[in-house]
mmCIF file of C-alpha atoms and ligand atoms in Angstrom:
data_model
loop_
_atom_site.group_PDB
_atom_site.id
_atom_site.type_symbol
_atom_site.label_atom_id
_atom_site.label_comp_id
_atom_site.label_asym_id
_atom_site.label_seq_id
_atom_site.Cartn_x
_atom_site.Cartn_y
_atom_site.Cartn_z
ATOM 1 C CA UNK A 865 -16.301 19.442 -10.638
ATOM 2 C CA UNK A 866 -17.255 15.511 -10.054
ATOM 3 C CA UNK A 867 -18.844 14.303 -7.166
ATOM 4 C CA UNK A 868 -16.945 12.146 -4.688
ATOM 5 C CA UNK A 869 -16.709 9.334 -3.870
ATOM 6 C CA UNK A 870 -16.298 8.724 -7.703
ATOM 7 C CA UNK A 871 -18.384 5.407 -8.546
ATOM 8 C CA UNK A 872 -16.850 2.603 -10.446
ATOM 9 C CA UNK A 873 -16.998 3.439 -14.284
ATOM 10 C CA UNK A 874 -15.291 6.861 -13.499
ATOM 11 C CA UNK A 875 -12.141 7.645 -15.403
ATOM 12 C CA UNK A 876 -8.772 8.307 -13.886
ATOM 13 C CA UNK A 877 -6.010 10.111 -15.415
ATOM 14 C CA UNK A 878 -2.259 9.390 -14.719
ATOM 15 C CA UNK A 879 0.862 11.472 -15.501
ATOM 16 C CA UNK A 880 3.644 9.099 -16.032
ATOM 17 C CA UNK A 881 3.502 6.057 -17.593
ATOM 18 C CA UNK A 882 6.487 3.739 -15.917
ATOM 19 C CA UNK A 883 6.002 0.908 -13.710
ATOM 20 C CA UNK A 884 4.604 2.941 -10.785
ATOM 21 C CA UNK A 885 1.982 4.244 -13.211
ATOM 22 C CA UNK A 886 1.471 0.803 -14.395
ATOM 23 C CA UNK A 887 0.557 -0.678 -10.964
ATOM 24 C CA UNK A 888 -1.616 2.258 -10.012
ATOM 25 C CA UNK A 889 -3.463 1.134 -13.411
ATOM 26 C CA UNK A 890 -3.836 -2.256 -12.561
ATOM 27 C CA UNK A 891 -4.915 -1.565 -9.110
ATOM 28 C CA UNK A 892 -7.921 0.914 -10.511
ATOM 29 C CA UNK A 893 -8.969 -1.202 -13.367
ATOM 30 C CA UNK A 894 -9.571 -4.108 -10.615
ATOM 31 C CA UNK A 895 -11.845 -1.331 -8.899
ATOM 32 C CA UNK A 896 -13.676 -0.796 -12.058
ATOM 33 C CA UNK A 897 -12.157 2.458 -13.019
ATOM 34 C CA UNK A 898 -11.131 3.297 -16.799
ATOM 35 C CA UNK A 899 -7.323 4.803 -16.837
ATOM 36 C CA UNK A 900 -5.762 7.450 -19.149
ATOM 37 C CA UNK A 901 -2.035 7.571 -19.177
ATOM 38 C CA UNK A 902 -0.208 11.108 -20.441
ATOM 39 C CA UNK A 903 3.235 9.847 -21.231
ATOM 40 C CA UNK A 904 5.792 11.119 -24.167
ATOM 41 C CA UNK A 905 6.960 7.778 -24.529
ATOM 42 C CA UNK A 906 4.559 5.822 -26.856
ATOM 43 C CA UNK A 907 3.469 2.143 -25.854
ATOM 44 C CA UNK A 908 4.894 2.920 -22.462
ATOM 45 C CA UNK A 909 4.403 0.155 -19.471
ATOM 46 C CA UNK A 910 1.641 1.824 -17.945
ATOM 47 C CA UNK A 911 -0.498 2.171 -21.323
ATOM 48 C CA UNK A 912 -0.294 -1.159 -22.063
ATOM 49 C CA UNK A 913 -2.685 -2.075 -19.154
ATOM 50 C CA UNK A 914 -4.824 1.030 -19.607
ATOM 51 C CA UNK A 915 -7.642 2.095 -21.811
ATOM 52 C CA UNK A 916 -5.803 4.987 -23.496
ATOM 53 C CA UNK A 917 -2.759 6.893 -23.645
ATOM 54 C CA UNK A 918 -2.064 10.454 -24.839
ATOM 55 C CA UNK A 919 1.336 10.847 -26.029
ATOM 56 C CA UNK A 920 2.906 14.021 -25.457
ATOM 57 C CA UNK A 921 5.470 16.017 -23.106
ATOM 58 C CA UNK A 922 3.959 16.334 -19.363
ATOM 59 C CA UNK A 923 3.980 20.293 -19.995
ATOM 60 C CA UNK A 924 1.815 20.154 -23.148
ATOM 61 C CA UNK A 925 -1.028 22.386 -22.726
ATOM 62 C CA UNK A 926 -3.314 20.674 -25.238
ATOM 63 C CA UNK A 927 -2.617 17.302 -23.943
ATOM 64 C CA UNK A 928 -3.373 18.286 -20.421
ATOM 65 C CA UNK A 929 -6.596 19.988 -21.288
ATOM 66 C CA UNK A 930 -7.410 16.797 -23.004
ATOM 67 C CA UNK A 931 -6.629 14.562 -20.192
ATOM 68 C CA UNK A 932 -8.491 16.967 -17.854
ATOM 69 C CA UNK A 933 -11.585 16.776 -20.151
ATOM 70 C CA UNK A 934 -11.525 12.942 -20.172
ATOM 71 C CA UNK A 935 -10.933 12.405 -16.694
ATOM 72 C CA UNK A 936 -12.508 12.819 -13.452
ATOM 73 C CA UNK A 937 -9.605 12.412 -11.329
ATOM 74 C CA UNK A 938 -5.777 12.949 -12.352
ATOM 75 C CA UNK A 939 -2.883 11.821 -10.205
ATOM 76 C CA UNK A 940 0.837 11.406 -10.790
ATOM 77 C CA UNK A 941 3.422 8.798 -10.755
ATOM 78 C CA UNK A 942 6.392 11.221 -10.059
ATOM 79 C CA UNK A 943 6.811 14.404 -8.032
ATOM 80 C CA UNK A 944 8.347 16.567 -10.580
ATOM 81 C CA UNK A 945 5.058 17.685 -12.039
ATOM 82 C CA UNK A 946 5.274 21.693 -13.154
ATOM 83 C CA UNK A 947 2.651 23.540 -11.121
ATOM 84 C CA UNK A 948 1.324 24.957 -14.474
ATOM 85 C CA UNK A 949 0.369 21.696 -15.497
ATOM 86 C CA UNK A 950 -1.794 21.103 -12.355
ATOM 87 C CA UNK A 951 -3.348 24.230 -13.043
ATOM 88 C CA UNK A 952 -4.326 23.443 -16.647
ATOM 89 C CA UNK A 953 -5.884 20.234 -15.387
ATOM 90 C CA UNK A 954 -7.931 21.657 -12.729
ATOM 91 C CA UNK A 955 -9.014 24.498 -15.341
ATOM 92 C CA UNK A 956 -10.243 21.435 -17.768
ATOM 93 C CA UNK A 957 -12.345 20.007 -14.791
ATOM 94 C CA UNK A 958 -10.431 17.389 -13.403
ATOM 95 C CA UNK A 959 -9.901 17.089 -9.538
ATOM 96 C CA UNK A 960 -6.210 16.682 -9.008
ATOM 97 C CA UNK A 961 -4.606 15.014 -6.379
ATOM 98 C CA UNK A 962 -2.026 15.087 -4.330
ATOM 99 C CA UNK A 963 -2.525 18.863 -4.412
ATOM 100 C CA UNK A 964 0.211 21.424 -5.878
ATOM 101 C CA UNK A 965 1.247 22.356 -2.171
ATOM 102 C CA UNK A 966 2.594 18.783 -1.617
ATOM 103 C CA UNK A 967 4.268 18.798 -5.167
ATOM 104 C CA UNK A 968 6.126 21.989 -4.326
ATOM 105 C CA UNK A 969 7.247 21.169 -1.192
ATOM 106 C CA UNK A 970 8.787 17.636 -2.465
ATOM 107 C CA UNK A 971 10.486 19.280 -5.539
ATOM 108 C CA UNK A 972 12.935 21.379 -3.325
ATOM 109 C CA UNK A 973 14.860 20.030 -0.687
ATOM 110 C CA UNK A 974 15.321 22.971 1.226
ATOM 111 C CA UNK A 975 11.468 23.735 1.308
ATOM 112 C CA UNK A 976 11.104 19.987 2.010
ATOM 113 C CA UNK A 977 13.094 19.892 5.398
ATOM 114 C CA UNK A 978 12.011 23.458 6.219
ATOM 115 C CA UNK A 979 8.426 22.152 6.102
ATOM 116 C CA UNK A 980 9.097 18.779 7.998
ATOM 117 C CA UNK A 981 11.042 20.511 10.466
ATOM 118 C CA UNK A 982 8.099 23.208 11.051
ATOM 119 C CA UNK A 983 5.326 19.964 11.528
ATOM 120 C CA UNK A 984 7.555 18.231 14.110
ATOM 121 C CA UNK A 985 9.113 15.764 11.612
ATOM 122 C CA UNK A 986 12.845 16.018 12.436
ATOM 123 C CA UNK A 987 15.715 15.655 9.686
ATOM 124 C CA UNK A 988 19.403 16.223 9.751
ATOM 125 C CA UNK A 989 21.017 19.629 10.394
ATOM 126 C CA UNK A 990 21.070 21.311 6.881
ATOM 127 C CA UNK A 991 22.036 24.758 5.127
ATOM 128 C CA UNK A 992 21.184 26.076 1.822
ATOM 129 C CA UNK A 993 23.733 26.646 -0.624
ATOM 130 C CA UNK A 994 23.589 28.926 -3.638
ATOM 131 C CA UNK A 995 27.309 30.266 -3.823
ATOM 132 C CA UNK A 996 30.625 28.861 -3.181
ATOM 133 C CA UNK A 997 30.711 31.224 0.022
ATOM 134 C CA UNK A 998 27.490 29.809 0.991
ATOM 135 C CA UNK A 999 28.929 26.206 0.824
ATOM 136 C CA UNK A 1000 32.223 27.514 3.018
ATOM 137 C CA UNK A 1001 29.889 29.031 5.530
ATOM 138 C CA UNK A 1002 27.743 25.798 5.767
ATOM 139 C CA UNK A 1003 30.822 23.515 6.036
ATOM 140 C CA UNK A 1004 31.927 25.750 8.950
ATOM 141 C CA UNK A 1005 28.352 25.460 10.665
ATOM 142 C CA UNK A 1006 27.711 21.672 10.036
ATOM 143 C CA UNK A 1007 30.937 20.275 10.214
ATOM 144 C CA UNK A 1008 32.438 17.486 7.754
ATOM 145 C CA UNK A 1009 31.500 15.072 6.248
ATOM 146 C CA UNK A 1010 28.800 16.119 4.894
ATOM 147 C CA UNK A 1011 26.405 15.749 2.157
ATOM 148 C CA UNK A 1012 25.868 18.247 -0.890
ATOM 149 C CA UNK A 1013 22.489 17.807 -2.824
ATOM 150 C CA UNK A 1014 21.100 19.568 -5.468
ATOM 151 C CA UNK A 1015 17.611 21.353 -4.318
ATOM 152 C CA UNK A 1016 15.897 19.969 -7.328
ATOM 153 C CA UNK A 1017 15.675 16.828 -9.455
ATOM 154 C CA UNK A 1018 17.915 14.460 -7.602
ATOM 155 C CA UNK A 1019 17.021 10.868 -7.370
ATOM 156 C CA UNK A 1020 18.417 7.310 -6.866
ATOM 157 C CA UNK A 1021 21.582 9.064 -5.368
ATOM 158 C CA UNK A 1022 22.049 11.285 -8.634
ATOM 159 C CA UNK A 1023 23.009 14.991 -8.110
ATOM 160 C CA UNK A 1024 24.816 14.554 -4.895
ATOM 161 C CA UNK A 1025 28.303 14.221 -3.508
ATOM 162 C CA UNK A 1026 30.151 13.771 -0.185
ATOM 163 C CA UNK A 1027 32.485 16.191 1.133
ATOM 164 C CA UNK A 1028 34.965 15.085 3.338
ATOM 165 C CA UNK A 1029 37.681 17.833 3.495
ATOM 166 C CA UNK A 1030 37.157 21.544 3.346
ATOM 167 C CA UNK A 1031 39.771 21.632 0.508
ATOM 168 C CA UNK A 1032 37.148 19.509 -1.713
ATOM 169 C CA UNK A 1033 34.113 22.109 -1.580
ATOM 170 C CA UNK A 1034 34.844 23.691 -4.668
ATOM 171 C CA UNK A 1035 35.181 20.385 -6.809
ATOM 172 C CA UNK A 1036 32.117 19.390 -4.884
ATOM 173 C CA UNK A 1037 30.336 22.071 -5.991
ATOM 174 C CA UNK A 1038 31.772 22.150 -9.762
ATOM 175 C CA UNK A 1039 30.645 18.365 -9.722
ATOM 176 C CA UNK A 1040 26.831 19.425 -9.151
ATOM 177 C CA UNK A 1041 27.011 21.735 -11.758
ATOM 178 C CA UNK A 1042 27.162 24.806 -9.407
ATOM 179 C CA UNK A 1043 23.519 24.405 -9.060
ATOM 180 C CA UNK A 1044 21.203 25.284 -6.178
ATOM 181 C CA UNK A 1045 22.203 22.931 -3.335
ATOM 182 C CA UNK A 1046 21.710 21.927 0.191
ATOM 183 C CA UNK A 1047 24.421 20.725 2.281
ATOM 184 C CA UNK A 1048 23.430 18.219 4.891
ATOM 185 C CA UNK A 1049 24.686 17.058 7.989
ATOM 186 C CA UNK A 1050 25.950 13.206 7.850
ATOM 187 C CA UNK A 1051 23.301 11.153 9.585
ATOM 188 C CA UNK A 1052 25.081 8.459 11.596
ATOM 189 C CA UNK A 1053 21.916 5.933 11.192
ATOM 190 C CA UNK A 1054 21.470 2.174 12.177
ATOM 191 C CA UNK A 1055 19.618 1.510 9.140
ATOM 192 C CA UNK A 1056 17.162 2.928 6.637
ATOM 193 C CA UNK A 1057 13.614 2.583 6.947
ATOM 194 C CA UNK A 1058 10.669 3.902 5.519
ATOM 195 C CA UNK A 1059 7.052 4.209 5.847
ATOM 196 C CA UNK A 1060 4.385 4.223 3.510
ATOM 197 C CA UNK A 1061 1.061 6.379 4.670
ATOM 198 C CA UNK A 1062 -2.156 7.541 2.796
ATOM 199 C CA UNK A 1063 -4.749 10.134 3.740
ATOM 200 C CA UNK A 1064 -8.117 9.914 2.577
ATOM 201 C CA UNK A 1065 -10.457 12.898 1.323
ATOM 202 C CA UNK A 1066 -12.022 12.619 4.892
ATOM 203 C CA UNK A 1067 -8.731 13.307 6.643
ATOM 204 C CA UNK A 1068 -8.223 9.839 8.056
ATOM 205 C CA UNK A 1069 -4.639 8.686 7.725
ATOM 206 C CA UNK A 1070 -3.606 4.991 7.372
ATOM 207 C CA UNK A 1071 -0.159 3.960 8.007
ATOM 208 C CA UNK A 1072 1.669 0.623 6.884
ATOM 209 C CA UNK A 1073 4.343 -1.191 9.177
ATOM 210 C CA UNK A 1074 7.554 -0.014 8.639
ATOM 211 C CA UNK A 1075 9.888 -1.266 5.986
ATOM 212 C CA UNK A 1076 13.458 -1.840 6.133
ATOM 213 C CA UNK A 1077 15.716 -0.679 2.936
ATOM 214 C CA UNK A 1078 19.117 -2.190 1.573
ATOM 215 C CA UNK A 1079 20.713 0.069 -1.185
ATOM 216 C CA UNK A 1080 23.278 -1.012 -3.584
ATOM 217 C CA UNK A 1081 24.947 2.134 -5.489
ATOM 218 C CA UNK A 1082 22.473 4.667 -4.247
ATOM 219 C CA UNK A 1083 19.605 2.327 -5.569
ATOM 220 C CA UNK A 1084 17.235 0.524 -3.477
ATOM 221 C CA UNK A 1085 17.794 -3.149 -3.604
ATOM 222 C CA UNK A 1086 15.535 -4.518 -1.160
ATOM 223 C CA UNK A 1087 12.637 -4.044 1.267
ATOM 224 C CA UNK A 1088 11.844 -6.325 4.373
ATOM 225 C CA UNK A 1089 8.716 -5.389 5.974
ATOM 226 C CA UNK A 1090 7.262 -5.589 8.636
ATOM 227 C CA UNK A 1091 10.667 -4.428 9.797
ATOM 228 C CA UNK A 1092 12.101 -5.708 13.046
ATOM 229 C CA UNK A 1093 11.225 -2.786 15.141
ATOM 230 C CA UNK A 1094 9.810 -2.106 18.561
ATOM 231 C CA UNK A 1095 6.487 -0.722 18.974
ATOM 232 C CA UNK A 1096 7.796 2.891 20.021
ATOM 233 C CA UNK A 1097 9.720 3.134 16.512
ATOM 234 C CA UNK A 1098 6.574 1.924 14.799
ATOM 235 C CA UNK A 1099 4.450 4.691 16.782
ATOM 236 C CA UNK A 1100 7.254 7.269 16.002
ATOM 237 C CA UNK A 1101 7.063 6.674 12.275
ATOM 238 C CA UNK A 1102 3.113 6.810 12.690
ATOM 239 C CA UNK A 1103 3.301 10.114 14.411
ATOM 240 C CA UNK A 1104 5.615 11.501 11.828
ATOM 241 C CA UNK A 1105 3.495 10.489 9.095
ATOM 242 C CA UNK A 1106 0.341 11.652 10.504
ATOM 243 C CA UNK A 1107 2.134 15.122 10.997
ATOM 244 C CA UNK A 1108 3.342 15.462 7.663
ATOM 245 C CA UNK A 1109 0.476 14.209 5.727
ATOM 246 C CA UNK A 1110 -2.156 16.387 7.917
ATOM 247 C CA UNK A 1111 0.233 19.476 7.584
ATOM 248 C CA UNK A 1112 -0.086 19.555 3.601
ATOM 249 C CA UNK A 1113 -3.999 18.492 3.656
ATOM 250 C CA UNK A 1114 -2.650 15.390 1.965
ATOM 251 C CA UNK A 1115 -4.768 13.210 -0.276
ATOM 252 C CA UNK A 1116 -3.077 10.085 -1.570
ATOM 253 C CA UNK A 1117 -0.052 7.826 -0.837
ATOM 254 C CA UNK A 1118 3.405 9.109 0.400
ATOM 255 C CA UNK A 1119 6.538 7.396 0.857
ATOM 256 C CA UNK A 1120 8.692 8.628 3.664
ATOM 257 C CA UNK A 1121 12.275 7.827 3.866
ATOM 258 C CA UNK A 1122 13.696 7.583 7.401
ATOM 259 C CA UNK A 1123 16.977 7.115 9.159
ATOM 260 C CA UNK A 1124 16.823 4.981 12.232
ATOM 261 C CA UNK A 1125 19.133 6.642 14.566
ATOM 262 C CA UNK A 1126 18.440 4.209 17.657
ATOM 263 C CA UNK A 1127 16.624 4.382 20.682
ATOM 264 C CA UNK A 1128 13.304 5.051 18.667
ATOM 265 C CA UNK A 1129 14.551 8.561 17.190
ATOM 266 C CA UNK A 1130 13.775 8.690 13.453
ATOM 267 C CA UNK A 1131 14.848 11.450 11.150
ATOM 268 C CA UNK A 1132 13.056 11.942 7.803
ATOM 269 C CA UNK A 1133 15.749 11.831 4.781
ATOM 270 C CA UNK A 1134 12.872 12.722 2.135
ATOM 271 C CA UNK A 1135 9.273 12.143 1.258
ATOM 272 C CA UNK A 1136 7.604 11.289 -2.157
ATOM 273 C CA UNK A 1137 4.276 12.513 -2.813
ATOM 274 C CA UNK A 1138 3.411 9.372 -4.664
ATOM 275 C CA UNK A 1139 3.603 5.452 -4.416
ATOM 276 C CA UNK A 1140 6.842 4.493 -3.560
ATOM 277 C CA UNK A 1141 9.355 1.576 -4.204
ATOM 278 C CA UNK A 1142 9.526 0.699 -0.808
ATOM 279 C CA UNK A 1143 6.050 0.027 -0.547
ATOM 280 C CA UNK A 1144 5.985 -2.812 -3.275
ATOM 281 C CA UNK A 1145 6.027 -5.327 -0.768
ATOM 282 C CA UNK A 1146 2.285 -4.512 0.230
ATOM 283 C CA UNK A 1147 1.429 -6.089 -2.973
ATOM 284 C CA UNK A 1148 1.933 -9.535 -1.340
ATOM 285 C CA UNK A 1149 1.841 -8.471 2.496
ATOM 286 C CA UNK A 1150 -1.211 -6.487 3.007
ATOM 287 C CA UNK A 1151 -5.098 -7.063 1.758
ATOM 288 C CA UNK A 1152 -4.967 -3.325 0.197
ATOM 289 C CA UNK A 1153 -1.458 -2.527 -1.607
ATOM 290 C CA UNK A 1154 -0.072 0.957 -1.578
ATOM 291 C CA UNK A 1155 -1.336 1.058 -5.046
ATOM 292 C CA UNK A 1156 -5.012 0.177 -4.526
ATOM 293 C CA UNK A 1157 -4.796 2.534 -1.488
ATOM 294 C CA UNK A 1158 -3.772 5.720 -3.459
ATOM 295 C CA UNK A 1159 -6.556 5.037 -5.793
ATOM 296 C CA UNK A 1160 -9.112 4.821 -2.819
ATOM 297 C CA UNK A 1161 -7.892 8.277 -1.560
ATOM 298 C CA UNK A 1162 -8.010 10.063 -4.734
ATOM 299 C CA UNK A 1163 -11.332 8.991 -5.778
ATOM 300 C CA UNK A 1164 -12.745 9.574 -2.216
ATOM 301 C CA UNK A 1165 -13.636 5.866 -1.168
ATOM 302 C CA UNK A 1166 -12.496 4.564 2.441
ATOM 303 C CA UNK A 1167 -9.033 3.786 2.906
ATOM 304 C CA UNK A 1168 -8.040 0.025 3.050
ATOM 305 C CA UNK A 1169 -6.630 -2.132 5.786
ATOM 306 C CA UNK A 1170 -2.986 -1.604 6.358
ATOM 307 C CA UNK A 1171 -1.764 -4.319 8.619
ATOM 308 C CA UNK A 1172 0.345 -6.809 7.122
ATOM 309 C CA UNK A 1173 -0.771 -10.745 6.720
ATOM 310 C CA UNK A 1174 2.590 -11.680 5.981
ATOM 311 C CA UNK A 1175 6.551 -10.736 6.040
ATOM 312 C CA UNK A 1176 7.776 -9.949 2.697
ATOM 313 C CA UNK A 1177 11.121 -9.371 1.314
ATOM 314 C CA UNK A 1178 10.900 -7.259 -1.930
ATOM 315 C CA UNK A 1179 13.995 -7.459 -4.310
ATOM 316 C CA UNK A 1180 14.192 -4.896 -7.280
ATOM 317 C CA UNK A 1181 15.626 -6.648 -10.649
ATOM 318 C CA UNK A 1182 17.608 -3.924 -12.584
ATOM 319 C CA UNK A 1183 18.731 -4.317 -16.154
ATOM 320 C CA UNK A 1184 19.616 -7.746 -17.044
ATOM 321 C CA UNK A 1185 18.816 -9.379 -13.850
ATOM 322 C CA UNK A 1186 15.247 -9.631 -15.603
ATOM 323 C CA UNK A 1187 16.539 -12.564 -17.611
ATOM 324 C CA UNK A 1188 16.459 -14.543 -14.887
ATOM 325 C CA UNK A 1189 12.636 -14.605 -14.927
ATOM 326 C CA UNK A 1190 12.240 -18.505 -15.535
ATOM 327 C CA UNK A 1191 13.953 -19.534 -12.487
ATOM 328 C CA UNK A 1192 12.277 -16.762 -10.292
ATOM 329 C CA UNK A 1193 8.798 -17.618 -11.683
ATOM 330 C CA UNK A 1194 9.631 -21.161 -10.541
ATOM 331 C CA UNK A 1195 10.205 -20.132 -6.725
ATOM 332 C CA UNK A 1196 7.074 -21.384 -4.633
ATOM 333 C CA UNK A 1197 6.895 -18.758 -2.132
ATOM 334 C CA UNK A 1198 7.365 -15.794 -4.271
ATOM 335 C CA UNK A 1199 5.496 -13.511 -6.486
ATOM 336 C CA UNK A 1200 7.328 -11.780 -9.539
ATOM 337 C CA UNK A 1201 6.145 -8.256 -10.891
ATOM 338 C CA UNK A 1202 7.338 -7.555 -14.530
ATOM 339 C CA UNK A 1203 6.894 -3.919 -15.615
ATOM 340 C CA UNK A 1204 6.473 -5.105 -19.495
ATOM 341 C CA UNK A 1205 9.690 -2.972 -20.621
ATOM 342 C CA UNK A 1206 11.209 -3.693 -23.884
ATOM 343 C CA UNK A 1207 14.647 -2.445 -23.210
ATOM 344 C CA UNK A 1208 16.859 -4.021 -20.117
ATOM 345 C CA UNK A 1209 19.003 -0.987 -19.886
ATOM 346 C CA UNK A 1210 22.028 -1.303 -17.362
ATOM 347 C CA UNK A 1211 20.384 -0.258 -13.991
ATOM 348 C CA UNK A 1212 16.718 0.191 -15.166
ATOM 349 C CA UNK A 1213 14.227 -0.927 -13.036
ATOM 350 C CA UNK A 1214 12.468 -3.954 -14.828
ATOM 351 C CA UNK A 1215 10.731 -6.006 -12.379
ATOM 352 C CA UNK A 1216 10.449 -6.926 -8.595
ATOM 353 C CA UNK A 1217 10.269 -9.986 -6.842
ATOM 354 C CA UNK A 1218 8.202 -10.190 -3.475
ATOM 355 C CA UNK A 1219 9.281 -13.502 -1.493
ATOM 356 C CA UNK A 1220 7.145 -14.447 1.267
ATOM 357 C CA UNK A 1221 9.466 -15.144 4.243
HETATM 358 P P1 AMP B 542 18.598 10.464 -1.025
HETATM 359 O O1 AMP B 542 18.830 10.637 -2.702
HETATM 360 O O2 AMP B 542 18.142 11.859 -0.452
HETATM 361 O O3 AMP B 542 17.391 9.652 -0.799
HETATM 362 O O4 AMP B 542 20.018 9.962 -0.534
HETATM 363 C C1 AMP B 542 20.578 8.445 -1.134
HETATM 364 C C2 AMP B 542 21.206 7.419 -0.187
HETATM 365 O O5 AMP B 542 22.043 8.533 0.308
HETATM 366 C C3 AMP B 542 20.101 7.548 0.935
HETATM 367 O O6 AMP B 542 19.517 6.501 0.959
HETATM 368 C C4 AMP B 542 21.094 7.256 2.308
HETATM 369 O O7 AMP B 542 21.836 6.119 2.069
HETATM 370 C C5 AMP B 542 22.300 8.448 1.954
HETATM 371 N N1 AMP B 542 21.920 9.679 2.405
HETATM 372 C C6 AMP B 542 21.464 10.656 1.919
HETATM 373 N N2 AMP B 542 21.399 11.728 2.982
HETATM 374 C C7 AMP B 542 22.289 11.212 3.818
HETATM 375 C C8 AMP B 542 22.853 12.021 5.271
HETATM 376 N N3 AMP B 542 22.251 13.167 5.309
HETATM 377 N N4 AMP B 542 23.565 11.328 5.730
HETATM 378 C C9 AMP B 542 23.993 10.071 5.825
HETATM 379 N N5 AMP B 542 23.656 9.347 4.227
HETATM 380 C C10 AMP B 542 22.659 9.825 3.633
#
């Protein structure tokens, strides 16, 4: 196993070569590391700014062996990494961060909420649903409206359906493919916030100021940060983040999505054991952004500063919105971050712009 802290010149592997992998790779190369990307799509966005790409499925044992041998540390840009892949990487001699427990917790919405509540991070009331009978009982227990979500593999509002009337329960269960699910009580929140937090190899925790998020059609549209919150709310978010990260012995950056219920009461919606879209504002609002922070954590360097030196509004550019790049590049107080994706399919995250407020 490699000695920590890893010196510059070491090699870092990233599973996943989308925009998050690309921005992680850029941050790593700025610190002197070489980066190897594993992604099934040839010429993926991250590979074009990295030293090398292994082009193979994420569960290909030979590819994982090769990545683990090449790299001192391996990390991820997404949470749905099979546990067996983590084992193969570790067997090949690489340190892997975040660890398998954090991935397992984040892959299953019931396990996630159970864990969160156990460490004192409150969530909405919920019930596990495997059968239509379970769903009927859950509706009786939680009341309506309620939100039915698949336990695994939902993102950006996919795999979830609102139930407003008990008569619609079966149709809702059909709509999510009768897969194992969780029924969630409706959160009557004032706004959606998120907090980006990091934990280093020495157990130090660093938390960025809260961001306020606006979604459109289930997809993040803007994050404004630091959010206009009182110190009690920021303090509460920091306490939640520390409990969640410490409880997992977590290494790296985590994104924690929150519902602001008013009176400094926060509920955790979900956690992502990786850099997060709602943390992109840190690239232009902080000295050490979430990508560098994640690299610092996984290679065993001290964590960087998290205070904001500017207020930033981050806007995602989806699909053909990226064609406005000429006008956006001409804005005086903004920084455009393009992901180098060739194909601007509708709804695809193509770029973001950070406007200094
Ligand atoms: P998720 O995929 O869990 O992040 O949910 C996507 C979006 O649905 C969230 O950002 C909220 O706007 C909304 N949402 C999710 N869960 C709930 C809930 N229990 N109550 C109210 N709104 C929710």
